[in-house]
Amino acid sequence: MQEIINAALQHQQAGRTVEAEQLWIQVLEADFRHIDAWHYRGVAAHVMGRHFDAVAFIERSLALQPENPQANYNLAVVLGELDDTAAAEAAYRRTLQQQPDFPSARHNLANLLKPQGRLTEAIDCLQHVGKPRDDSPQFLAGLANALKMAGRVHEAVELFQSAKEAAPQDARLHSQWLFALQYDPRIGDKELEQEHRRWNERHAPPTDSSSSSPRSHSGPLRVGFVSPDLGNHPVGIFLLPLLQRLDPAAIHTVCYSDHKQADEFNVQLRPLAGLWRDVWALSDEQLTEQIAADEIDVLFDLAGHTDGNRLSVFARRAAPVQITWAGYVGMTGLAAMDYLLCDRFHVPPEMESPGCEHPLRMPHGYVAFAPPSYAPDVSELPALTAGFVPYCAMNNVGKIKAPVRHVWAGALRGC
């Protein structure tokens, strides 16, 4: 029996998941109450994408041994992928009760809490008695992100910088730091520009000059959109009216989506694209090759330095013309990014910077907006009955810093 268990573990560690599961089944045929066999069979099912099987198998293991932090952690991971947030949270909390010093469980639990607006809980979870228990760059970045979302921008910027300095070759950590700098009123426009250029100096790989040559295909212009947010997200909402109005006889669109979960907007966007590619499993090198194979003429980056970006693909000059738009407030700093699609408010003429993305200004607004189906109907103005004008700003807290509040106060005093 022990030989079969050892072989199963070796297969699992080597990524031979099918072979491992077959051996775990043999173990269970011999001993139906084997705790590790149920647990690791669940892990194997998860790796193969059979998430409901994974939950059932791991729960069988936990029924036999509830005090197993690793099994509770693995169960939480699977439940999170199934969007069962409440059950995943409970499993992570059980993990931490059984093993308080479990950094991945703390990090993942905080990531569940943050989208729910439970930022204080997320920060407390990560700090764990006042300070991070894990000094890894990824853990520091997770805490920094929670602090940024809570409006504690200065602390966030410092932690992101520590994470970036600890992993200087990590382009995504560098991007997260740049994104946080956008919220920091201490950073001027010139310094922000210089820091974005440094991302290019440090992380942009050598480019293939052949990629910048016009494509040889015939037919309509081929336009690609690269984004992790092609769903119920501002970027997906902005893109929907555009795809609805483009003439497919003149423009063939290709969407390269890193958005894993199907939702209302994802379902609406898919049939509007001339070609839809789910690319979340592709490396940057593989995605670059795919874009070249699709003979894209104009490639849009819809993420900038936000999470899940593919700027390394654009740095490789994946298409002859490359444009950043909609997902990030300003320049990317990439030498290979040709244009920034903007408007006169987004990038005023006095803020133009030679040698970086050239601004392409729309005459009015740089994005189009159509209300999503869940938006409430427009109702009568509250001011008509209240006798005063209610003021509301729907933004994340990190944006509402002192200079912004002063501008709002001045505008309200002038009403």
mmCIF file of C-alpha atoms in Angstrom:
data_model
loop_
_atom_site.group_PDB
_atom_site.id
_atom_site.type_symbol
_atom_site.label_atom_id
_atom_site.label_comp_id
_atom_site.label_asym_id
_atom_site.label_seq_id
_atom_site.Cartn_x
_atom_site.Cartn_y
_atom_site.Cartn_z
ATOM 1 C CA MET A 1 0.000 0.000 0.000
ATOM 2 C CA GLN A 2 2.751 2.441 0.927
ATOM 3 C CA GLU A 3 4.404 1.897 -2.464
ATOM 4 C CA ILE A 4 1.170 2.911 -4.214
ATOM 5 C CA ILE A 5 0.858 6.010 -1.996
ATOM 6 C CA ASN A 6 4.451 7.024 -2.699
ATOM 7 C CA ALA A 7 3.947 6.535 -6.445
ATOM 8 C CA ALA A 8 0.733 8.585 -6.360
ATOM 9 C CA LEU A 9 2.519 11.444 -4.583
ATOM 10 C CA GLN A 10 5.373 11.332 -7.102
ATOM 11 C CA HIS A 11 2.951 11.465 -10.032
ATOM 12 C CA GLN A 12 1.060 14.350 -8.424
ATOM 13 C CA GLN A 13 4.208 16.360 -7.736
ATOM 14 C CA ALA A 14 5.377 15.797 -11.325
ATOM 15 C CA GLY A 15 2.058 17.024 -12.751
ATOM 16 C CA ARG A 16 0.929 13.588 -13.938
ATOM 17 C CA THR A 17 -2.508 14.128 -12.445
ATOM 18 C CA VAL A 18 -4.450 11.424 -14.268
ATOM 19 C CA GLU A 19 -1.979 8.743 -13.208
ATOM 20 C CA ALA A 20 -2.018 10.059 -9.633
ATOM 21 C CA GLU A 21 -5.809 9.938 -9.417
ATOM 22 C CA GLN A 22 -5.881 6.340 -10.652
ATOM 23 C CA LEU A 23 -3.505 5.343 -7.867
ATOM 24 C CA TRP A 24 -5.529 7.223 -5.238
ATOM 25 C CA ILE A 25 -8.585 5.266 -6.396
ATOM 26 C CA GLN A 26 -6.635 2.046 -5.821
ATOM 27 C CA VAL A 27 -5.774 3.217 -2.303
ATOM 28 C CA LEU A 28 -9.442 3.966 -1.577
ATOM 29 C CA GLU A 29 -10.530 0.578 -2.929
ATOM 30 C CA ALA A 30 -8.257 -0.970 -0.319
ATOM 31 C CA ASP A 31 -9.115 1.512 2.469
ATOM 32 C CA PHE A 32 -12.258 3.590 1.952
ATOM 33 C CA ARG A 33 -11.417 5.720 5.008
ATOM 34 C CA HIS A 34 -7.932 6.741 3.894
ATOM 35 C CA ILE A 35 -7.791 10.457 4.749
ATOM 36 C CA ASP A 36 -4.900 11.483 2.477
ATOM 37 C CA ALA A 37 -6.280 9.552 -0.497
ATOM 38 C CA TRP A 38 -9.566 11.486 -0.379
ATOM 39 C CA HIS A 39 -7.694 14.756 0.105
ATOM 40 C CA TYR A 40 -5.196 14.298 -2.716
ATOM 41 C CA ARG A 41 -7.794 12.837 -5.048
ATOM 42 C CA GLY A 42 -9.676 16.096 -4.509
ATOM 43 C CA VAL A 43 -6.539 18.087 -5.332
ATOM 44 C CA ALA A 44 -6.125 16.058 -8.522
ATOM 45 C CA ALA A 45 -9.759 16.645 -9.515
ATOM 46 C CA HIS A 46 -9.263 20.381 -8.973
ATOM 47 C CA VAL A 47 -6.188 20.445 -11.209
ATOM 48 C CA MET A 48 -8.200 18.685 -13.938
ATOM 49 C CA GLY A 49 -11.003 21.267 -13.658
ATOM 50 C CA ARG A 50 -13.547 18.989 -11.943
ATOM 51 C CA HIS A 51 -14.222 21.436 -9.144
ATOM 52 C CA PHE A 52 -17.426 19.894 -7.790
ATOM 53 C CA ASP A 53 -15.719 16.492 -7.552
ATOM 54 C CA ALA A 54 -12.818 18.189 -5.795
ATOM 55 C CA VAL A 55 -15.132 19.689 -3.166
ATOM 56 C CA ALA A 56 -16.826 16.325 -2.560
ATOM 57 C CA PHE A 57 -13.521 14.438 -2.202
ATOM 58 C CA ILE A 58 -11.856 16.978 0.096
ATOM 59 C CA GLU A 59 -14.987 17.170 2.250
ATOM 60 C CA ARG A 60 -14.844 13.368 2.634
ATOM 61 C CA SER A 61 -11.293 13.768 3.914
ATOM 62 C CA LEU A 62 -12.333 16.512 6.333
ATOM 63 C CA ALA A 63 -15.246 14.433 7.615
ATOM 64 C CA LEU A 64 -12.628 11.931 8.735
ATOM 65 C CA GLN A 65 -10.145 14.541 10.008
ATOM 66 C CA PRO A 66 -11.665 18.047 10.480
ATOM 67 C CA GLU A 67 -8.462 19.475 12.032
ATOM 68 C CA ASN A 68 -6.462 19.464 8.808
ATOM 69 C CA PRO A 69 -5.385 23.001 7.824
ATOM 70 C CA GLN A 70 -4.005 22.009 4.422
ATOM 71 C CA ALA A 71 -7.224 20.225 3.435
ATOM 72 C CA ASN A 72 -9.322 23.159 4.661
ATOM 73 C CA TYR A 73 -7.096 25.502 2.666
ATOM 74 C CA ASN A 74 -7.404 23.435 -0.518
ATOM 75 C CA LEU A 75 -11.179 23.259 -0.037
ATOM 76 C CA ALA A 76 -11.303 27.058 0.309
ATOM 77 C CA VAL A 77 -9.334 27.509 -2.923
ATOM 78 C CA VAL A 78 -11.765 25.320 -4.879
ATOM 79 C CA LEU A 79 -14.838 26.967 -3.335
ATOM 80 C CA GLY A 80 -13.410 30.363 -4.270
ATOM 81 C CA GLU A 81 -13.070 29.281 -7.892
ATOM 82 C CA LEU A 82 -16.716 28.165 -7.760
ATOM 83 C CA ASP A 83 -17.657 31.681 -6.519
ATOM 84 C CA ASP A 84 -19.035 30.253 -3.267
ATOM 85 C CA THR A 85 -17.553 33.164 -1.343
ATOM 86 C CA ALA A 86 -19.202 32.505 2.018
ATOM 87 C CA ALA A 87 -18.152 28.857 2.129
ATOM 88 C CA ALA A 88 -14.627 29.729 0.952
ATOM 89 C CA GLU A 89 -14.316 32.366 3.689
ATOM 90 C CA ALA A 90 -15.433 29.852 6.323
ATOM 91 C CA ALA A 91 -12.876 27.307 5.101
ATOM 92 C CA TYR A 92 -10.057 29.889 5.140
ATOM 93 C CA ARG A 93 -11.019 30.913 8.693
ATOM 94 C CA ARG A 94 -10.955 27.265 9.795
ATOM 95 C CA THR A 95 -7.499 26.973 8.233
ATOM 96 C CA LEU A 96 -6.220 29.960 10.204
ATOM 97 C CA GLN A 97 -7.777 28.751 13.437
ATOM 98 C CA GLN A 98 -5.880 25.489 13.017
ATOM 99 C CA GLN A 99 -2.668 27.082 11.691
ATOM 100 C CA PRO A 100 -2.471 30.858 12.337
ATOM 101 C CA ASP A 101 0.878 31.167 10.553
ATOM 102 C CA PHE A 102 -0.398 30.207 7.089
ATOM 103 C CA PRO A 103 0.474 33.164 4.787
ATOM 104 C CA SER A 104 -1.316 31.901 1.665
ATOM 105 C CA ALA A 105 -4.547 31.449 3.611
ATOM 106 C CA ARG A 106 -4.279 34.994 4.976
ATOM 107 C CA HIS A 107 -3.547 36.393 1.535
ATOM 108 C CA ASN A 108 -6.429 34.536 -0.124
ATOM 109 C CA LEU A 109 -8.893 35.393 2.636
ATOM 110 C CA ALA A 110 -7.975 39.065 2.306
ATOM 111 C CA ASN A 111 -8.561 38.819 -1.455
ATOM 112 C CA LEU A 112 -12.066 37.503 -0.725
ATOM 113 C CA LEU A 113 -12.793 40.312 1.721
ATOM 114 C CA LYS A 114 -11.527 43.229 -0.393
ATOM 115 C CA PRO A 115 -14.131 43.065 -3.204
ATOM 116 C CA GLN A 116 -16.856 42.998 -0.524
ATOM 117 C CA GLY A 117 -15.628 46.331 0.841
ATOM 118 C CA ARG A 118 -14.489 44.677 4.092
ATOM 119 C CA LEU A 119 -11.155 46.448 3.917
ATOM 120 C CA THR A 120 -10.486 46.792 7.631
ATOM 121 C CA GLU A 121 -10.941 43.034 8.038
ATOM 122 C CA ALA A 122 -8.667 42.397 5.049
ATOM 123 C CA ILE A 123 -5.931 44.658 6.442
ATOM 124 C CA ASP A 124 -6.189 43.105 9.906
ATOM 125 C CA CYS A 125 -6.023 39.648 8.358
ATOM 126 C CA LEU A 126 -2.824 40.507 6.483
ATOM 127 C CA GLN A 127 -1.133 42.466 9.246
ATOM 128 C CA HIS A 128 -1.879 39.801 11.872
ATOM 129 C CA VAL A 129 -1.214 41.523 15.155
ATOM 130 C CA GLY A 130 0.029 44.773 13.757
ATOM 131 C CA LYS A 131 2.554 43.804 11.111
ATOM 132 C CA PRO A 132 2.953 41.397 8.169
ATOM 133 C CA ARG A 133 4.067 37.940 9.228
ATOM 134 C CA ASP A 134 5.370 37.315 5.722
ATOM 135 C CA ASP A 135 7.898 39.670 4.089
ATOM 136 C CA SER A 136 7.537 38.137 0.631
ATOM 137 C CA PRO A 137 6.971 40.709 -2.138
ATOM 138 C CA GLN A 138 3.599 39.201 -3.081
ATOM 139 C CA PHE A 139 2.343 39.385 0.507
ATOM 140 C CA LEU A 140 3.519 42.990 0.920
ATOM 141 C CA ALA A 141 1.797 43.885 -2.349
ATOM 142 C CA GLY A 142 -1.455 42.285 -1.165
ATOM 143 C CA LEU A 143 -1.401 44.385 2.008
ATOM 144 C CA ALA A 144 -0.469 47.487 0.012
ATOM 145 C CA ASN A 145 -3.424 46.942 -2.310
ATOM 146 C CA ALA A 146 -5.828 46.699 0.634
ATOM 147 C CA LEU A 147 -4.376 49.882 2.134
ATOM 148 C CA LYS A 148 -4.754 51.686 -1.197
ATOM 149 C CA MET A 149 -8.391 50.623 -1.491
ATOM 150 C CA ALA A 150 -8.968 51.911 2.071
ATOM 151 C CA GLY A 151 -7.574 55.321 1.141
ATOM 152 C CA ARG A 152 -4.293 54.875 3.030
ATOM 153 C CA VAL A 153 -2.325 55.767 -0.081
ATOM 154 C CA HIS A 154 0.979 56.855 1.480
ATOM 155 C CA GLU A 155 1.327 53.564 3.364
ATOM 156 C CA ALA A 156 0.352 51.646 0.234
ATOM 157 C CA VAL A 157 2.940 53.373 -1.954
ATOM 158 C CA GLU A 158 5.714 52.649 0.563
ATOM 159 C CA LEU A 159 4.775 48.963 0.835
ATOM 160 C CA PHE A 160 4.494 48.590 -2.946
ATOM 161 C CA GLN A 161 7.936 50.177 -3.256
ATOM 162 C CA SER A 162 9.357 47.699 -0.734
ATOM 163 C CA ALA A 163 7.798 44.823 -2.688
ATOM 164 C CA LYS A 164 9.156 46.183 -5.964
ATOM 165 C CA GLU A 165 12.667 46.609 -4.569
ATOM 166 C CA ALA A 166 12.616 43.085 -3.138
ATOM 167 C CA ALA A 167 11.751 41.655 -6.574
ATOM 168 C CA PRO A 168 13.270 44.081 -9.106
ATOM 169 C CA GLN A 169 12.639 41.780 -12.073
ATOM 170 C CA ASP A 170 8.917 41.372 -11.346
ATOM 171 C CA ALA A 171 7.203 43.561 -13.934
ATOM 172 C CA ARG A 172 3.750 43.109 -12.380
ATOM 173 C CA LEU A 173 4.876 44.339 -8.948
ATOM 174 C CA HIS A 174 6.461 47.341 -10.672
ATOM 175 C CA SER A 175 3.142 47.999 -12.424
ATOM 176 C CA GLN A 176 1.224 47.794 -9.143
ATOM 177 C CA TRP A 177 3.544 50.412 -7.654
ATOM 178 C CA LEU A 178 3.028 52.715 -10.654
ATOM 179 C CA PHE A 179 -0.736 52.315 -10.349
ATOM 180 C CA ALA A 180 -0.549 53.307 -6.665
ATOM 181 C CA LEU A 181 1.524 56.385 -7.555
ATOM 182 C CA GLN A 182 -1.442 57.674 -9.594
ATOM 183 C CA TYR A 183 -3.291 58.165 -6.274
ATOM 184 C CA ASP A 184 -0.421 59.869 -4.436
ATOM 185 C CA PRO A 185 -0.730 63.695 -4.364
ATOM 186 C CA ARG A 186 2.976 63.960 -3.474
ATOM 187 C CA ILE A 187 3.961 62.760 -6.969
ATOM 188 C CA GLY A 188 4.123 65.360 -9.732
ATOM 189 C CA ASP A 189 3.406 64.755 -13.409
ATOM 190 C CA LYS A 190 7.069 64.790 -14.445
ATOM 191 C CA GLU A 191 8.098 62.334 -11.760
ATOM 192 C CA LEU A 192 5.169 60.088 -12.679
ATOM 193 C CA GLU A 193 6.278 60.157 -16.320
ATOM 194 C CA GLN A 194 9.877 59.306 -15.406
ATOM 195 C CA GLU A 195 8.818 56.359 -13.241
ATOM 196 C CA HIS A 196 6.672 54.961 -16.064
ATOM 197 C CA ARG A 197 9.609 55.199 -18.450
ATOM 198 C CA ARG A 198 11.716 53.233 -15.968
ATOM 199 C CA TRP A 199 9.288 50.326 -16.266
ATOM 200 C CA ASN A 200 10.120 50.211 -19.973
ATOM 201 C CA GLU A 201 13.868 50.433 -19.301
ATOM 202 C CA ARG A 202 13.749 47.592 -16.798
ATOM 203 C CA HIS A 203 11.153 45.191 -18.189
ATOM 204 C CA ALA A 204 10.688 45.707 -21.936
ATOM 205 C CA PRO A 205 12.246 42.740 -23.789
ATOM 206 C CA PRO A 206 14.020 43.175 -27.134
ATOM 207 C CA THR A 207 11.540 43.680 -29.959
ATOM 208 C CA ASP A 208 11.333 41.970 -33.316
ATOM 209 C CA SER A 209 11.450 44.774 -35.891
ATOM 210 C CA SER A 210 9.431 42.647 -38.322
ATOM 211 C CA SER A 211 6.404 43.039 -36.025
ATOM 212 C CA SER A 212 6.241 46.757 -36.811
ATOM 213 C CA SER A 213 5.879 46.131 -40.543
ATOM 214 C CA PRO A 214 2.377 46.398 -42.058
ATOM 215 C CA ARG A 215 0.586 43.061 -42.434
ATOM 216 C CA SER A 216 0.315 41.502 -45.854
ATOM 217 C CA HIS A 217 -3.284 40.266 -45.547
ATOM 218 C CA SER A 218 -6.106 41.520 -47.726
ATOM 219 C CA GLY A 219 -9.556 42.433 -46.478
ATOM 220 C CA PRO A 220 -10.760 44.693 -43.686
ATOM 221 C CA LEU A 221 -8.517 46.312 -41.088
ATOM 222 C CA ARG A 222 -7.799 43.808 -38.309
ATOM 223 C CA VAL A 223 -8.106 45.394 -34.845
ATOM 224 C CA GLY A 224 -7.310 43.548 -31.621
ATOM 225 C CA PHE A 225 -8.285 44.332 -28.019
ATOM 226 C CA VAL A 226 -6.270 42.874 -25.124
ATOM 227 C CA SER A 227 -7.775 42.984 -21.629
ATOM 228 C CA PRO A 228 -8.408 41.037 -18.401
ATOM 229 C CA ASP A 229 -11.636 43.029 -17.963
ATOM 230 C CA LEU A 230 -13.884 42.020 -20.862
ATOM 231 C CA GLY A 231 -16.884 41.483 -18.608
ATOM 232 C CA ASN A 232 -18.835 43.364 -15.956
ATOM 233 C CA HIS A 233 -16.147 45.972 -15.470
ATOM 234 C CA PRO A 234 -15.859 49.605 -16.668
ATOM 235 C CA VAL A 235 -13.646 48.468 -19.555
ATOM 236 C CA GLY A 236 -16.185 45.860 -20.699
ATOM 237 C CA ILE A 237 -18.999 48.396 -20.334
ATOM 238 C CA PHE A 238 -17.038 50.953 -22.385
ATOM 239 C CA LEU A 239 -16.165 48.463 -25.119
ATOM 240 C CA LEU A 240 -19.706 47.156 -25.634
ATOM 241 C CA PRO A 241 -21.160 50.212 -27.475
ATOM 242 C CA LEU A 242 -18.063 50.387 -29.671
ATOM 243 C CA LEU A 243 -18.287 46.761 -30.816
ATOM 244 C CA GLN A 244 -22.021 47.186 -31.406
ATOM 245 C CA ARG A 245 -21.367 50.020 -33.861
ATOM 246 C CA LEU A 246 -18.255 48.932 -35.760
ATOM 247 C CA ASP A 247 -18.869 47.867 -39.365
ATOM 248 C CA PRO A 248 -17.537 44.282 -39.682
ATOM 249 C CA ALA A 249 -17.103 44.816 -43.424
ATOM 250 C CA ALA A 250 -14.553 47.547 -42.687
ATOM 251 C CA ILE A 251 -13.051 46.354 -39.398
ATOM 252 C CA HIS A 252 -12.463 42.769 -38.271
ATOM 253 C CA THR A 253 -12.213 42.741 -34.478
ATOM 254 C CA VAL A 254 -10.357 40.179 -32.364
ATOM 255 C CA CYS A 255 -10.795 40.161 -28.576
ATOM 256 C CA TYR A 256 -8.000 38.610 -26.512
ATOM 257 C CA SER A 257 -9.669 38.020 -23.160
ATOM 258 C CA ASP A 258 -7.970 37.203 -19.858
ATOM 259 C CA HIS A 259 -11.398 37.363 -18.152
ATOM 260 C CA LYS A 260 -12.016 33.877 -16.726
ATOM 261 C CA GLN A 261 -15.564 34.218 -15.409
ATOM 262 C CA ALA A 262 -18.614 34.437 -17.679
ATOM 263 C CA ASP A 263 -21.021 37.227 -16.762
ATOM 264 C CA GLU A 264 -23.681 39.411 -18.383
ATOM 265 C CA PHE A 265 -21.247 41.659 -20.256
ATOM 266 C CA ASN A 266 -18.891 38.856 -21.195
ATOM 267 C CA VAL A 267 -21.826 37.018 -22.792
ATOM 268 C CA GLN A 268 -22.891 40.174 -24.668
ATOM 269 C CA LEU A 269 -19.389 40.984 -25.898
ATOM 270 C CA ARG A 270 -18.458 37.563 -27.288
ATOM 271 C CA PRO A 271 -20.809 37.457 -30.324
ATOM 272 C CA LEU A 272 -19.951 41.064 -31.240
ATOM 273 C CA ALA A 273 -16.284 40.259 -31.852
ATOM 274 C CA GLY A 274 -15.223 38.983 -35.246
ATOM 275 C CA LEU A 275 -13.056 36.500 -33.329
ATOM 276 C CA TRP A 276 -12.916 35.857 -29.598
ATOM 277 C CA ARG A 277 -9.907 34.233 -27.967
ATOM 278 C CA ASP A 278 -9.707 33.261 -24.294
ATOM 279 C CA VAL A 279 -6.007 33.746 -23.591
ATOM 280 C CA TRP A 280 -5.703 33.529 -19.807
ATOM 281 C CA ALA A 281 -3.773 30.252 -20.101
ATOM 282 C CA LEU A 282 -1.249 31.696 -22.603
ATOM 283 C CA SER A 283 2.135 33.091 -21.591
ATOM 284 C CA ASP A 284 3.137 36.530 -22.852
ATOM 285 C CA GLU A 285 5.342 34.874 -25.481
ATOM 286 C CA GLN A 286 2.496 32.628 -26.664
ATOM 287 C CA LEU A 287 0.038 35.528 -26.805
ATOM 288 C CA THR A 288 2.512 37.600 -28.825
ATOM 289 C CA GLU A 289 2.845 34.739 -31.312
ATOM 290 C CA GLN A 290 -0.949 34.357 -31.523
ATOM 291 C CA ILE A 291 -1.456 38.055 -32.267
ATOM 292 C CA ALA A 292 1.175 37.883 -35.003
ATOM 293 C CA ALA A 293 -0.525 34.779 -36.457
ATOM 294 C CA ASP A 294 -3.851 36.644 -36.477
ATOM 295 C CA GLU A 295 -2.158 39.423 -38.517
ATOM 296 C CA ILE A 296 -3.459 42.229 -36.325
ATOM 297 C CA ASP A 297 -2.948 45.706 -37.796
ATOM 298 C CA VAL A 298 -3.902 47.791 -34.750
ATOM 299 C CA LEU A 299 -3.700 46.432 -31.209
ATOM 300 C CA PHE A 300 -5.400 48.096 -28.242
ATOM 301 C CA ASP A 301 -4.182 47.731 -24.668
ATOM 302 C CA LEU A 302 -7.172 48.147 -22.331
ATOM 303 C CA ALA A 303 -5.352 47.704 -19.012
ATOM 304 C CA GLY A 304 -2.289 49.918 -18.735
ATOM 305 C CA HIS A 305 -0.554 49.123 -15.436
ATOM 306 C CA THR A 306 -3.678 47.728 -13.742
ATOM 307 C CA ASP A 307 -3.821 44.144 -12.476
ATOM 308 C CA GLY A 308 -3.719 41.437 -15.111
ATOM 309 C CA ASN A 309 -2.112 43.640 -17.761
ATOM 310 C CA ARG A 310 -0.206 42.250 -20.732
ATOM 311 C CA LEU A 311 2.186 45.156 -21.234
ATOM 312 C CA SER A 312 5.039 42.721 -21.855
ATOM 313 C CA VAL A 313 3.182 41.660 -25.008
ATOM 314 C CA PHE A 314 3.015 45.264 -26.200
ATOM 315 C CA ALA A 315 6.647 45.808 -25.236
ATOM 316 C CA ARG A 316 7.468 42.998 -27.692
ATOM 317 C CA ARG A 317 5.774 45.022 -30.472
ATOM 318 C CA ALA A 318 3.021 42.485 -31.110
ATOM 319 C CA ALA A 319 1.397 44.628 -33.853
ATOM 320 C CA PRO A 320 2.485 47.401 -36.233
ATOM 321 C CA VAL A 321 0.307 50.014 -34.484
ATOM 322 C CA GLN A 322 -0.291 49.850 -30.714
ATOM 323 C CA ILE A 323 -2.663 52.051 -28.719
ATOM 324 C CA THR A 324 -3.453 52.219 -24.996
ATOM 325 C CA TRP A 325 -7.000 53.191 -24.055
ATOM 326 C CA ALA A 326 -9.767 53.074 -21.462
ATOM 327 C CA GLY A 327 -8.238 50.964 -18.680
ATOM 328 C CA TYR A 328 -5.600 53.333 -17.289
ATOM 329 C CA VAL A 329 -5.630 57.047 -16.650
ATOM 330 C CA GLY A 330 -2.392 57.965 -18.453
ATOM 331 C CA MET A 331 0.719 56.854 -20.260
ATOM 332 C CA THR A 332 2.202 53.382 -19.953
ATOM 333 C CA GLY A 333 5.767 54.582 -20.563
ATOM 334 C CA LEU A 334 6.382 51.869 -23.171
ATOM 335 C CA ALA A 335 8.610 52.861 -26.077
ATOM 336 C CA ALA A 336 6.642 50.388 -28.238
ATOM 337 C CA MET A 337 3.254 51.974 -27.408
ATOM 338 C CA ASP A 338 2.495 54.377 -30.236
ATOM 339 C CA TYR A 339 -0.602 56.232 -29.079
ATOM 340 C CA LEU A 340 -2.733 57.084 -26.056
ATOM 341 C CA LEU A 341 -6.408 57.448 -27.002
ATOM 342 C CA CYS A 342 -7.697 60.272 -24.814
ATOM 343 C CA ASP A 343 -9.612 63.576 -24.827
ATOM 344 C CA ARG A 344 -8.798 67.213 -24.064
ATOM 345 C CA PHE A 345 -9.688 66.720 -20.387
ATOM 346 C CA HIS A 346 -7.862 63.444 -19.951
ATOM 347 C CA VAL A 347 -4.580 64.764 -21.404
ATOM 348 C CA PRO A 348 -4.570 68.570 -21.858
ATOM 349 C CA PRO A 349 -2.108 69.878 -24.482
ATOM 350 C CA GLU A 350 0.201 71.262 -21.778
ATOM 351 C CA MET A 351 0.640 67.738 -20.378
ATOM 352 C CA GLU A 352 1.911 66.208 -23.616
ATOM 353 C CA SER A 353 5.268 64.507 -23.304
ATOM 354 C CA PRO A 354 7.533 64.094 -26.346
ATOM 355 C CA GLY A 355 9.043 60.674 -26.821
ATOM 356 C CA CYS A 356 6.200 58.791 -25.199
ATOM 357 C CA GLU A 357 2.760 57.674 -26.396
ATOM 358 C CA HIS A 358 1.393 60.305 -28.767
ATOM 359 C CA PRO A 359 -2.061 61.497 -27.656
ATOM 360 C CA LEU A 360 -4.958 60.866 -30.037
ATOM 361 C CA ARG A 361 -7.724 63.159 -28.745
ATOM 362 C CA MET A 362 -11.394 62.391 -29.211
ATOM 363 C CA PRO A 363 -13.437 65.578 -29.680
ATOM 364 C CA HIS A 364 -15.543 65.148 -26.539
ATOM 365 C CA GLY A 365 -15.098 62.065 -24.342
ATOM 366 C CA TYR A 366 -12.533 59.302 -24.691
ATOM 367 C CA VAL A 367 -15.030 56.553 -23.810
ATOM 368 C CA ALA A 368 -18.692 55.914 -24.578
ATOM 369 C CA PHE A 369 -21.044 54.748 -21.855
ATOM 370 C CA ALA A 370 -24.331 52.892 -22.048
ATOM 371 C CA PRO A 371 -26.017 52.070 -18.707
ATOM 372 C CA PRO A 372 -25.882 48.361 -17.821
ATOM 373 C CA SER A 373 -29.125 46.452 -17.416
ATOM 374 C CA TYR A 374 -28.842 46.521 -13.620
ATOM 375 C CA ALA A 375 -28.717 50.350 -13.518
ATOM 376 C CA PRO A 376 -31.883 51.828 -11.956
ATOM 377 C CA ASP A 377 -34.278 53.915 -14.016
ATOM 378 C CA VAL A 378 -33.719 57.667 -14.011
ATOM 379 C CA SER A 379 -36.088 59.122 -11.427
ATOM 380 C CA GLU A 380 -37.199 62.592 -10.420
ATOM 381 C CA LEU A 381 -34.453 64.851 -9.065
ATOM 382 C CA PRO A 382 -34.274 64.534 -5.257
ATOM 383 C CA ALA A 383 -33.579 68.276 -5.098
ATOM 384 C CA LEU A 384 -37.134 69.029 -6.271
ATOM 385 C CA THR A 385 -38.538 67.725 -2.993
ATOM 386 C CA ALA A 386 -35.540 68.013 -0.641
ATOM 387 C CA GLY A 387 -35.025 71.737 -1.164
ATOM 388 C CA PHE A 388 -31.263 71.278 -1.650
ATOM 389 C CA VAL A 389 -28.914 69.539 -4.099
ATOM 390 C CA PRO A 390 -27.555 66.201 -2.785
ATOM 391 C CA TYR A 391 -23.953 65.640 -3.834
ATOM 392 C CA CYS A 392 -22.606 62.140 -4.459
ATOM 393 C CA ALA A 393 -19.266 60.919 -5.816
ATOM 394 C CA MET A 394 -19.048 57.200 -6.590
ATOM 395 C CA ASN A 395 -15.329 56.451 -6.555
ATOM 396 C CA ASN A 396 -12.972 54.179 -4.708
ATOM 397 C CA VAL A 397 -11.746 55.800 -1.507
ATOM 398 C CA GLY A 398 -8.146 55.984 -2.688
ATOM 399 C CA LYS A 399 -9.083 58.676 -5.199
ATOM 400 C CA ILE A 400 -10.707 60.971 -2.643
ATOM 401 C CA LYS A 401 -7.609 62.668 -1.265
ATOM 402 C CA ALA A 402 -7.267 66.174 0.201
ATOM 403 C CA PRO A 403 -6.686 68.119 -3.083
ATOM 404 C CA VAL A 404 -9.773 66.485 -4.601
ATOM 405 C CA ARG A 405 -11.874 67.349 -1.554
ATOM 406 C CA HIS A 406 -10.700 70.968 -1.755
ATOM 407 C CA VAL A 407 -11.768 71.199 -5.400
ATOM 408 C CA TRP A 408 -15.170 69.709 -4.611
ATOM 409 C CA ALA A 409 -15.638 72.070 -1.677
ATOM 410 C CA GLY A 410 -14.813 75.054 -3.874
ATOM 411 C CA ALA A 411 -17.287 73.915 -6.512
ATOM 412 C CA LEU A 412 -20.023 73.416 -3.908
ATOM 413 C CA ARG A 413 -19.366 76.820 -2.334
ATOM 414 C CA GLY A 414 -19.798 78.368 -5.768
ATOM 415 C CA CYS A 415 -23.209 76.774 -6.346
#
